[in-house]
mmCIF file of C-alpha atoms in Angstrom:
data_model
loop_
_atom_site.group_PDB
_atom_site.id
_atom_site.type_symbol
_atom_site.label_atom_id
_atom_site.label_comp_id
_atom_site.label_asym_id
_atom_site.label_seq_id
_atom_site.Cartn_x
_atom_site.Cartn_y
_atom_site.Cartn_z
ATOM 1 C CA MET A 260 -0.001 -0.012 0.002
ATOM 2 C CA ALA A 261 1.135 3.578 -0.612
ATOM 3 C CA ASP A 262 2.652 5.368 2.398
ATOM 4 C CA THR A 263 1.134 8.407 4.053
ATOM 5 C CA ASP A 264 2.463 11.764 3.012
ATOM 6 C CA PRO A 265 3.505 14.064 5.946
ATOM 7 C CA MET A 266 3.488 17.072 3.587
ATOM 8 C CA ASN A 267 -0.189 16.402 2.760
ATOM 9 C CA GLY A 268 -1.705 16.293 6.250
ATOM 10 C CA GLY A 269 -0.756 12.667 6.787
ATOM 11 C CA ARG A 270 -3.165 11.483 4.115
ATOM 12 C CA ARG A 271 -2.193 8.510 1.978
ATOM 13 C CA ARG A 272 -0.369 9.569 -1.160
ATOM 14 C CA ALA A 273 -1.418 8.150 -4.503
ATOM 15 C CA ALA A 274 0.248 4.887 -5.436
ATOM 16 C CA SER A 275 3.023 5.253 -7.995
ATOM 17 C CA MET A 276 4.436 3.091 -10.696
ATOM 18 C CA ALA A 277 7.440 2.451 -8.407
ATOM 19 C CA ASP A 278 5.109 1.092 -5.734
ATOM 20 C CA VAL A 279 3.665 -1.365 -8.207
ATOM 21 C CA ALA A 280 7.122 -2.392 -9.408
ATOM 22 C CA ARG A 281 8.292 -3.077 -5.811
ATOM 23 C CA HIS A 282 5.150 -5.069 -4.985
ATOM 24 C CA ALA A 283 5.310 -7.139 -8.176
ATOM 25 C CA GLY A 284 9.100 -7.561 -8.116
ATOM 26 C CA VAL A 285 9.549 -6.157 -11.608
ATOM 27 C CA SER A 286 11.058 -3.055 -13.157
ATOM 28 C CA SER A 287 9.200 0.216 -13.546
ATOM 29 C CA GLN A 288 9.624 -0.202 -17.333
ATOM 30 C CA THR A 289 7.648 -3.472 -17.171
ATOM 31 C CA VAL A 290 4.891 -1.743 -15.211
ATOM 32 C CA SER A 291 4.819 0.998 -17.819
ATOM 33 C CA ARG A 292 4.432 -1.542 -20.606
ATOM 34 C CA VAL A 293 1.542 -3.241 -18.870
ATOM 35 C CA SER A 294 -0.079 0.106 -18.053
ATOM 36 C CA ASN A 295 0.061 1.175 -21.686
ATOM 37 C CA GLY A 296 -1.311 -2.108 -23.038
ATOM 38 C CA LEU A 297 1.891 -3.121 -24.838
ATOM 39 C CA THR A 298 2.183 -6.782 -25.776
ATOM 40 C CA ASN A 299 5.881 -7.389 -25.189
ATOM 41 C CA VAL A 300 5.309 -8.649 -21.631
ATOM 42 C CA ASP A 301 5.026 -12.295 -20.552
ATOM 43 C CA GLU A 302 1.421 -13.147 -19.686
ATOM 44 C CA SER A 303 2.212 -14.396 -16.180
ATOM 45 C CA THR A 304 4.176 -11.227 -15.512
ATOM 46 C CA ARG A 305 1.328 -9.120 -16.845
ATOM 47 C CA GLU A 306 -1.129 -10.802 -14.508
ATOM 48 C CA ARG A 307 1.211 -10.306 -11.552
ATOM 49 C CA VAL A 308 1.604 -6.598 -12.359
ATOM 50 C CA LEU A 309 -2.160 -6.141 -12.775
ATOM 51 C CA ALA A 310 -2.737 -7.829 -9.417
ATOM 52 C CA SER A 311 -0.189 -5.541 -7.799
ATOM 53 C CA MET A 312 -1.900 -2.472 -9.366
ATOM 54 C CA ARG A 313 -5.134 -3.507 -7.690
ATOM 55 C CA THR A 314 -3.491 -4.260 -4.374
ATOM 56 C CA VAL A 315 -1.601 -0.964 -4.023
ATOM 57 C CA GLY A 316 -4.412 1.070 -5.601
ATOM 58 C CA TYR A 317 -2.436 2.308 -8.613
ATOM 59 C CA ARG A 318 -4.413 4.174 -11.280
ATOM 60 C CA PRO A 319 -2.593 4.779 -14.622
ATOM 61 C CA ASN A 320 -2.437 8.428 -15.577
ATOM 62 C CA GLY A 321 -4.640 8.626 -18.701
ATOM 63 C CA ALA A 322 -3.670 12.233 -19.449
ATOM 64 C CA ALA A 323 -0.003 11.406 -19.341
ATOM 65 C CA ARG A 324 -0.499 8.421 -21.619
ATOM 66 C CA ALA A 325 -2.467 10.577 -24.044
ATOM 67 C CA LEU A 326 0.298 13.178 -24.231
ATOM 68 C CA LYS A 327 2.854 10.422 -24.814
ATOM 69 C CA TYR A 328 0.931 8.414 -27.375
ATOM 70 C CA GLY A 329 -1.279 11.141 -28.914
ATOM 71 C CA ARG A 330 -4.573 9.498 -27.950
ATOM 72 C CA PHE A 331 -7.089 10.563 -25.298
ATOM 73 C CA HIS A 332 -9.701 7.804 -25.789
ATOM 74 C CA THR A 333 -12.461 10.390 -25.621
ATOM 75 C CA VAL A 334 -14.859 11.512 -28.331
ATOM 76 C CA GLY A 335 -17.084 14.580 -28.286
ATOM 77 C CA VAL A 336 -20.747 14.729 -29.414
ATOM 78 C CA ILE A 337 -22.284 17.991 -30.467
ATOM 79 C CA MET A 338 -26.081 18.072 -30.650
ATOM 80 C CA PHE A 339 -28.907 20.606 -30.518
ATOM 81 C CA THR A 340 -31.574 18.701 -28.562
ATOM 82 C CA LEU A 341 -32.257 15.592 -26.511
ATOM 83 C CA GLU A 342 -36.022 15.988 -26.917
ATOM 84 C CA THR A 343 -36.450 13.751 -29.983
ATOM 85 C CA LEU A 344 -36.631 9.978 -29.894
ATOM 86 C CA GLY A 345 -34.056 9.621 -32.665
ATOM 87 C CA ASN A 346 -31.426 11.763 -30.967
ATOM 88 C CA VAL A 347 -31.746 9.985 -27.644
ATOM 89 C CA ARG A 348 -31.491 6.514 -29.147
ATOM 90 C CA THR A 349 -28.652 7.507 -31.451
ATOM 91 C CA LEU A 350 -26.693 8.998 -28.554
ATOM 92 C CA ASP A 351 -27.276 5.834 -26.513
ATOM 93 C CA ALA A 352 -25.860 3.710 -29.370
ATOM 94 C CA ILE A 353 -22.791 5.993 -29.698
ATOM 95 C CA ALA A 354 -22.103 5.727 -25.963
ATOM 96 C CA THR A 355 -22.473 1.942 -26.054
ATOM 97 C CA GLU A 356 -20.129 1.555 -29.038
ATOM 98 C CA ALA A 357 -17.629 3.994 -27.515
ATOM 99 C CA ALA A 358 -17.557 2.043 -24.240
ATOM 100 C CA ALA A 359 -16.940 -1.189 -26.125
ATOM 101 C CA ALA A 360 -13.935 0.468 -27.805
ATOM 102 C CA ASP A 361 -12.665 1.782 -24.406
ATOM 103 C CA TYR A 362 -13.644 5.399 -25.196
ATOM 104 C CA THR A 363 -15.605 7.864 -23.134
ATOM 105 C CA VAL A 364 -18.086 10.414 -24.523
ATOM 106 C CA THR A 365 -18.201 14.120 -23.768
ATOM 107 C CA LEU A 366 -21.566 15.680 -24.656
ATOM 108 C CA MET A 367 -21.656 19.319 -25.822
ATOM 109 C CA PRO A 368 -25.192 20.690 -26.304
ATOM 110 C CA VAL A 369 -25.492 23.902 -28.339
ATOM 111 C CA PRO A 370 -28.223 26.476 -27.731
ATOM 112 C CA ASP A 371 -29.249 27.107 -31.334
ATOM 113 C CA PRO A 372 -28.515 25.601 -34.751
ATOM 114 C CA THR A 373 -26.055 28.119 -36.176
ATOM 115 C CA MET A 374 -22.601 27.701 -37.621
ATOM 116 C CA GLY A 375 -21.278 29.955 -34.883
ATOM 117 C CA ALA A 376 -22.720 27.718 -32.175
ATOM 118 C CA VAL A 377 -21.285 24.581 -33.830
ATOM 119 C CA SER A 378 -17.871 26.202 -34.219
ATOM 120 C CA GLY A 379 -17.869 27.296 -30.581
ATOM 121 C CA ALA A 380 -18.753 23.798 -29.380
ATOM 122 C CA TYR A 381 -16.078 22.324 -31.674
ATOM 123 C CA ARG A 382 -13.481 24.682 -30.223
ATOM 124 C CA ARG A 383 -14.433 23.892 -26.624
ATOM 125 C CA LEU A 384 -14.256 20.166 -27.272
ATOM 126 C CA SER A 385 -10.875 20.576 -28.938
ATOM 127 C CA GLU A 386 -9.620 22.303 -25.815
ATOM 128 C CA GLN A 387 -10.934 19.414 -23.690
ATOM 129 C CA ALA A 388 -8.676 16.993 -25.567
ATOM 130 C CA VAL A 389 -10.904 14.666 -27.570
ATOM 131 C CA ASP A 390 -9.793 12.397 -30.371
ATOM 132 C CA GLY A 391 -12.740 13.058 -32.679
ATOM 133 C CA ILE A 392 -16.235 14.565 -32.832
ATOM 134 C CA ILE A 393 -19.669 13.366 -33.878
ATOM 135 C CA ILE A 394 -22.213 16.080 -34.778
ATOM 136 C CA ILE A 395 -25.913 15.120 -34.572
ATOM 137 C CA PHE A 396 -28.022 17.562 -36.585
ATOM 138 C CA GLU A 397 -31.779 17.549 -36.107
ATOM 139 C CA ALA A 398 -32.287 20.988 -37.596
ATOM 140 C CA SER A 399 -30.745 22.787 -40.555
ATOM 141 C CA LEU A 400 -28.483 25.684 -39.692
ATOM 142 C CA LEU A 401 -30.414 28.891 -39.218
ATOM 143 C CA ASP A 402 -27.751 30.804 -41.158
ATOM 144 C CA ARG A 403 -28.174 28.352 -44.082
ATOM 145 C CA VAL A 404 -24.469 27.660 -44.523
ATOM 146 C CA GLU A 405 -22.615 24.431 -44.983
ATOM 147 C CA ILE A 406 -20.616 23.037 -42.099
ATOM 148 C CA THR A 407 -17.092 24.505 -42.035
ATOM 149 C CA LEU A 408 -14.703 23.465 -39.290
ATOM 150 C CA PRO A 409 -10.969 23.947 -38.899
ATOM 151 C CA PRO A 410 -8.872 20.883 -39.807
ATOM 152 C CA GLY A 411 -7.275 18.758 -37.138
ATOM 153 C CA LEU A 412 -9.942 16.500 -35.629
ATOM 154 C CA PRO A 413 -11.879 13.663 -37.318
ATOM 155 C CA VAL A 414 -15.570 14.523 -37.659
ATOM 156 C CA VAL A 415 -18.632 12.417 -38.488
ATOM 157 C CA VAL A 416 -22.019 14.083 -39.088
ATOM 158 C CA ILE A 417 -25.389 12.432 -38.485
ATOM 159 C CA ASP A 418 -28.570 13.592 -40.236
ATOM 160 C CA SER A 419 -27.320 16.522 -42.262
ATOM 161 C CA ASN A 420 -26.407 17.878 -45.675
ATOM 162 C CA ALA A 421 -22.856 18.323 -44.491
ATOM 163 C CA GLY A 422 -21.260 18.956 -47.860
ATOM 164 C CA SER A 423 -18.014 17.470 -49.027
ATOM 165 C CA GLY A 424 -15.174 16.646 -46.652
ATOM 166 C CA PHE A 425 -17.206 15.018 -43.866
ATOM 167 C CA ALA A 426 -18.257 11.461 -43.261
ATOM 168 C CA VAL A 427 -22.086 11.357 -43.006
ATOM 169 C CA VAL A 428 -24.277 8.628 -41.483
ATOM 170 C CA ASP A 429 -28.060 8.849 -41.687
ATOM 171 C CA THR A 430 -31.254 6.854 -41.996
ATOM 172 C CA ASP A 431 -32.399 6.521 -45.594
ATOM 173 C CA GLN A 432 -35.226 8.997 -45.027
ATOM 174 C CA ALA A 433 -36.295 9.034 -48.686
ATOM 175 C CA GLN A 434 -36.638 5.263 -48.794
ATOM 176 C CA GLY A 435 -38.791 5.239 -45.653
ATOM 177 C CA ALA A 436 -41.224 7.909 -46.937
ATOM 178 C CA ARG A 437 -41.436 6.131 -50.273
ATOM 179 C CA LEU A 438 -42.279 2.827 -48.568
ATOM 180 C CA ALA A 439 -45.008 4.482 -46.486
ATOM 181 C CA THR A 440 -46.579 6.303 -49.440
ATOM 182 C CA GLU A 441 -46.401 3.316 -51.803
ATOM 183 C CA HIS A 442 -47.993 1.108 -49.114
ATOM 184 C CA LEU A 443 -51.012 3.389 -48.891
ATOM 185 C CA LEU A 444 -51.350 3.681 -52.682
ATOM 186 C CA SER A 445 -51.137 -0.120 -52.962
ATOM 187 C CA LEU A 446 -54.204 -0.359 -50.712
ATOM 188 C CA GLY A 447 -56.229 1.589 -53.275
ATOM 189 C CA HIS A 448 -56.051 5.070 -51.739
ATOM 190 C CA ARG A 449 -56.205 7.653 -54.497
ATOM 191 C CA GLN A 450 -54.482 10.344 -52.443
ATOM 192 C CA VAL A 451 -52.106 10.411 -49.474
ATOM 193 C CA TRP A 452 -52.018 13.435 -47.168
ATOM 194 C CA HIS A 453 -48.791 14.187 -45.309
ATOM 195 C CA ILE A 454 -48.300 15.726 -41.883
ATOM 196 C CA ALA A 455 -44.673 16.829 -42.137
ATOM 197 C CA GLY A 456 -42.170 17.753 -39.482
ATOM 198 C CA PRO A 457 -40.889 21.312 -39.006
ATOM 199 C CA THR A 458 -39.391 23.110 -41.989
ATOM 200 C CA SER A 459 -36.094 23.470 -40.100
ATOM 201 C CA SER A 460 -35.548 19.673 -39.962
ATOM 202 C CA PHE A 461 -33.354 17.843 -42.461
ATOM 203 C CA SER A 462 -35.141 14.539 -41.944
ATOM 204 C CA ALA A 463 -38.577 16.120 -42.275
ATOM 205 C CA GLY A 464 -37.543 17.765 -45.541
ATOM 206 C CA HIS A 465 -36.214 14.505 -46.976
ATOM 207 C CA ARG A 466 -39.402 12.645 -46.013
ATOM 208 C CA ALA A 467 -41.674 15.321 -47.495
ATOM 209 C CA ASP A 468 -39.674 15.473 -50.757
ATOM 210 C CA SER A 469 -39.851 11.681 -51.129
ATOM 211 C CA TRP A 470 -43.628 11.624 -50.354
ATOM 212 C CA ARG A 471 -44.160 14.257 -53.029
ATOM 213 C CA THR A 472 -41.976 12.495 -55.602
ATOM 214 C CA THR A 473 -43.693 9.135 -54.976
ATOM 215 C CA LEU A 474 -47.124 10.610 -55.556
ATOM 216 C CA GLU A 475 -46.001 12.395 -58.731
ATOM 217 C CA ALA A 476 -44.482 9.132 -60.032
ATOM 218 C CA ALA A 477 -47.911 7.547 -59.587
ATOM 219 C CA GLY A 478 -49.544 10.343 -61.590
ATOM 220 C CA ILE A 479 -51.059 11.984 -58.506
ATOM 221 C CA THR A 480 -50.861 15.723 -57.781
ATOM 222 C CA PRO A 481 -49.715 16.053 -54.130
ATOM 223 C CA PRO A 482 -52.126 17.861 -51.830
ATOM 224 C CA PRO A 483 -50.984 20.830 -49.738
ATOM 225 C CA LEU A 484 -48.421 19.944 -47.098
ATOM 226 C CA ILE A 485 -49.337 20.337 -43.443
ATOM 227 C CA HIS A 486 -46.485 20.998 -41.010
ATOM 228 C CA GLY A 487 -46.314 19.874 -37.394
ATOM 229 C CA ASP A 488 -43.522 20.136 -34.849
ATOM 230 C CA TRP A 489 -43.018 16.423 -34.044
ATOM 231 C CA THR A 490 -45.407 16.591 -31.063
ATOM 232 C CA THR A 491 -48.641 14.672 -30.561
ATOM 233 C CA GLU A 492 -50.483 18.000 -30.156
ATOM 234 C CA SER A 493 -49.374 19.236 -33.586
ATOM 235 C CA GLY A 494 -50.490 15.988 -35.213
ATOM 236 C CA HIS A 495 -53.856 16.335 -33.489
ATOM 237 C CA ARG A 496 -54.323 19.911 -34.749
ATOM 238 C CA ALA A 497 -53.411 18.953 -38.280
ATOM 239 C CA ALA A 498 -55.679 15.935 -38.397
ATOM 240 C CA LEU A 499 -58.714 17.825 -37.004
ATOM 241 C CA GLU A 500 -58.677 19.714 -40.280
ATOM 242 C CA LEU A 501 -58.143 16.614 -42.397
ATOM 243 C CA ALA A 502 -60.598 14.394 -40.552
ATOM 244 C CA ALA A 503 -63.454 16.750 -41.359
ATOM 245 C CA ARG A 504 -62.988 16.038 -45.092
ATOM 246 C CA ASP A 505 -64.698 13.020 -46.620
ATOM 247 C CA ASP A 506 -62.082 12.752 -49.384
ATOM 248 C CA VAL A 507 -59.244 12.129 -46.899
ATOM 249 C CA THR A 508 -58.719 8.380 -46.649
ATOM 250 C CA ALA A 509 -54.962 8.112 -46.010
ATOM 251 C CA ILE A 510 -52.573 10.067 -43.785
ATOM 252 C CA PHE A 511 -48.810 9.643 -43.617
ATOM 253 C CA ALA A 512 -47.342 11.396 -40.543
ATOM 254 C CA ALA A 513 -43.599 12.163 -40.429
ATOM 255 C CA ASN A 514 -43.229 10.611 -36.961
ATOM 256 C CA ASP A 515 -45.158 8.350 -34.652
ATOM 257 C CA GLN A 516 -46.060 11.047 -32.116
ATOM 258 C CA MET A 517 -47.831 13.127 -34.773
ATOM 259 C CA ALA A 518 -49.504 9.935 -36.042
ATOM 260 C CA LEU A 519 -50.813 9.348 -32.535
ATOM 261 C CA GLY A 520 -52.223 12.860 -32.427
ATOM 262 C CA ALA A 521 -53.849 12.289 -35.840
ATOM 263 C CA MET A 522 -55.455 9.084 -34.655
ATOM 264 C CA LYS A 523 -56.853 10.872 -31.595
ATOM 265 C CA ALA A 524 -58.475 13.494 -33.831
ATOM 266 C CA LEU A 525 -59.964 10.809 -36.082
ATOM 267 C CA HIS A 526 -61.442 8.994 -33.067
ATOM 268 C CA GLU A 527 -62.906 12.253 -31.746
ATOM 269 C CA LEU A 528 -64.662 12.953 -35.068
ATOM 270 C CA GLY A 529 -66.002 9.444 -35.414
ATOM 271 C CA ARG A 530 -63.748 8.374 -38.273
ATOM 272 C CA ASP A 531 -62.834 4.685 -38.053
ATOM 273 C CA ILE A 532 -59.214 3.593 -38.420
ATOM 274 C CA PRO A 533 -58.524 2.043 -40.909
ATOM 275 C CA SER A 534 -62.020 1.542 -42.434
ATOM 276 C CA ASP A 535 -62.496 5.293 -43.022
ATOM 277 C CA VAL A 536 -58.916 6.594 -42.813
ATOM 278 C CA SER A 537 -55.597 4.726 -42.815
ATOM 279 C CA VAL A 538 -52.718 6.178 -40.799
ATOM 280 C CA VAL A 539 -48.988 5.479 -41.195
ATOM 281 C CA GLY A 540 -46.213 6.881 -38.983
ATOM 282 C CA PHE A 541 -42.408 7.026 -39.044
ATOM 283 C CA ASP A 542 -39.866 5.908 -36.373
ATOM 284 C CA ASP A 543 -41.421 2.694 -34.946
ATOM 285 C CA MET A 544 -41.178 3.870 -31.378
ATOM 286 C CA ASP A 545 -41.746 1.104 -28.838
ATOM 287 C CA GLU A 546 -45.205 2.397 -27.926
ATOM 288 C CA SER A 547 -46.469 2.433 -31.540
ATOM 289 C CA ARG A 548 -47.518 -1.245 -31.343
ATOM 290 C CA ALA A 549 -49.734 -0.291 -28.393
ATOM 291 C CA PHE A 550 -51.644 2.494 -30.215
ATOM 292 C CA TRP A 551 -55.288 1.725 -30.998
ATOM 293 C CA PRO A 552 -55.274 0.332 -33.537
ATOM 294 C CA PRO A 553 -51.534 -0.627 -33.571
ATOM 295 C CA LEU A 554 -49.675 1.749 -35.865
ATOM 296 C CA THR A 555 -48.241 0.906 -39.276
ATOM 297 C CA THR A 556 -44.951 2.769 -39.362
ATOM 298 C CA VAL A 557 -41.465 3.002 -40.850
ATOM 299 C CA HIS A 558 -38.776 1.466 -38.666
ATOM 300 C CA GLN A 559 -35.567 3.482 -38.219
ATOM 301 C CA ASN A 560 -32.509 1.607 -36.966
ATOM 302 C CA PHE A 561 -31.152 4.294 -34.622
ATOM 303 C CA ARG A 562 -28.788 1.801 -33.018
ATOM 304 C CA ALA A 563 -27.148 1.111 -36.390
ATOM 305 C CA VAL A 564 -26.814 4.841 -37.064
ATOM 306 C CA GLY A 565 -25.024 5.460 -33.778
ATOM 307 C CA ARG A 566 -22.875 2.320 -34.065
ATOM 308 C CA ILE A 567 -21.719 3.023 -37.608
ATOM 309 C CA ALA A 568 -21.102 6.692 -36.856
ATOM 310 C CA MET A 569 -18.770 5.644 -34.047
ATOM 311 C CA GLU A 570 -17.114 3.048 -36.274
ATOM 312 C CA ARG A 571 -16.485 5.666 -38.960
ATOM 313 C CA LEU A 572 -15.028 8.044 -36.409
ATOM 314 C CA LEU A 573 -12.731 5.389 -34.945
ATOM 315 C CA ALA A 574 -11.562 4.549 -38.476
ATOM 316 C CA GLN A 575 -10.585 8.202 -39.028
ATOM 317 C CA ILE A 576 -8.843 8.352 -35.642
ATOM 318 C CA GLU A 577 -6.800 5.268 -36.570
ATOM 319 C CA ASP A 578 -6.146 6.448 -40.109
ATOM 320 C CA PRO A 579 -6.314 10.225 -40.766
ATOM 321 C CA ASP A 580 -6.299 9.468 -44.500
ATOM 322 C CA ASP A 581 -9.510 7.432 -44.287
ATOM 323 C CA ALA A 582 -11.737 8.836 -47.051
ATOM 324 C CA PRO A 583 -15.038 10.436 -45.874
ATOM 325 C CA GLN A 584 -18.121 8.633 -47.138
ATOM 326 C CA THR A 585 -21.883 8.849 -46.781
ATOM 327 C CA THR A 586 -23.649 5.819 -45.307
ATOM 328 C CA LEU A 587 -27.452 5.490 -45.477
ATOM 329 C CA ILE A 588 -29.049 2.989 -43.115
ATOM 330 C CA PRO A 589 -32.029 1.183 -44.719
ATOM 331 C CA THR A 590 -35.520 1.527 -43.291
ATOM 332 C CA GLU A 591 -38.282 -1.068 -43.012
ATOM 333 C CA LEU A 592 -42.070 -0.724 -43.262
ATOM 334 C CA ILE A 593 -43.809 -2.341 -40.289
ATOM 335 C CA VAL A 594 -47.401 -3.098 -41.310
ATOM 336 C CA ARG A 595 -49.904 -3.197 -38.456
ATOM 337 C CA GLU A 596 -53.675 -2.609 -38.135
ATOM 338 C CA SER A 597 -53.821 1.195 -38.676
ATOM 339 C CA SER A 598 -53.673 0.853 -42.459
ATOM 340 C CA GLY A 599 -56.147 -0.961 -44.670
ATOM 341 C CA PRO A 600 -57.877 -0.975 -48.066
ATOM 342 C CA ALA A 601 -59.502 2.257 -49.187
ATOM 343 C CA ALA A 602 -63.299 2.275 -48.680
ATOM 344 C CA ARG A 603 -65.378 2.063 -51.848
ATOM 345 C CA ARG A 604 -67.154 5.311 -52.631
#
């Protein structure tokens, strides 16, 4: 055990590498090799050194190792909000993948989606000694500029039109919206109305564009777009207007929360789901299977988005010349009871 330190009020001083070496009967150089994970140490010696570290209470100095080997084993995450389902699940996947790779995560929320806020967060994370940064964009930048960051740190961007020079990982938003719209058309619906997310959202924009393109490809003129803000309340408000119209037989909501609000409005106005109106959501949140009726929705693999984003970042950390690429994670249509054949009129 480490001795007490008379210069520090008699409290026990921190165990040193020399303490471990004495306890294990090896050189300080051998302790250093074990501490830094080097492989040129006999396995029995390694186990003896590790046991001595535990016995004397020695904790390797991570900062010192980072300065010596140029690696901090910490990544930063910049994001605008933790209020959306996708962001929370993606962050959880990043943290899980980071822990598996022996990395920690430093979260840096930014107050508003501007390039200045992103640059400030990037600078602060750089000063905190991280090996790379993942940026999760839910909203487009208010100043409508592409991401521009100083060179030096590997960066991966999630859910954004990041421009060239950055690795991007995202759900295939266009594929998901196409699957939802085509599903409703295949059931005989002559029109599909869309409750979109906010105009500031990249994902909402991609879904709305794909919905519109899918209808046009089927020879259908898209109806006016109705925007919500991802909340159940906004879906309810939008659907109160739609539910009052007899010609509305199919609604595609840009997320499950707004789909839930739409279903509430339909129930309130006596419209049966799906006999009168079919409803499809997007996300496949855990609760969607418990909606009444259970919700047909587009499944997003948030875990894969977070995992692959972390993998791409680690690849850049290991190899600074690793070429940036865009990776789209496929979606899947989950058909449940909220969608059905169009009623004959």
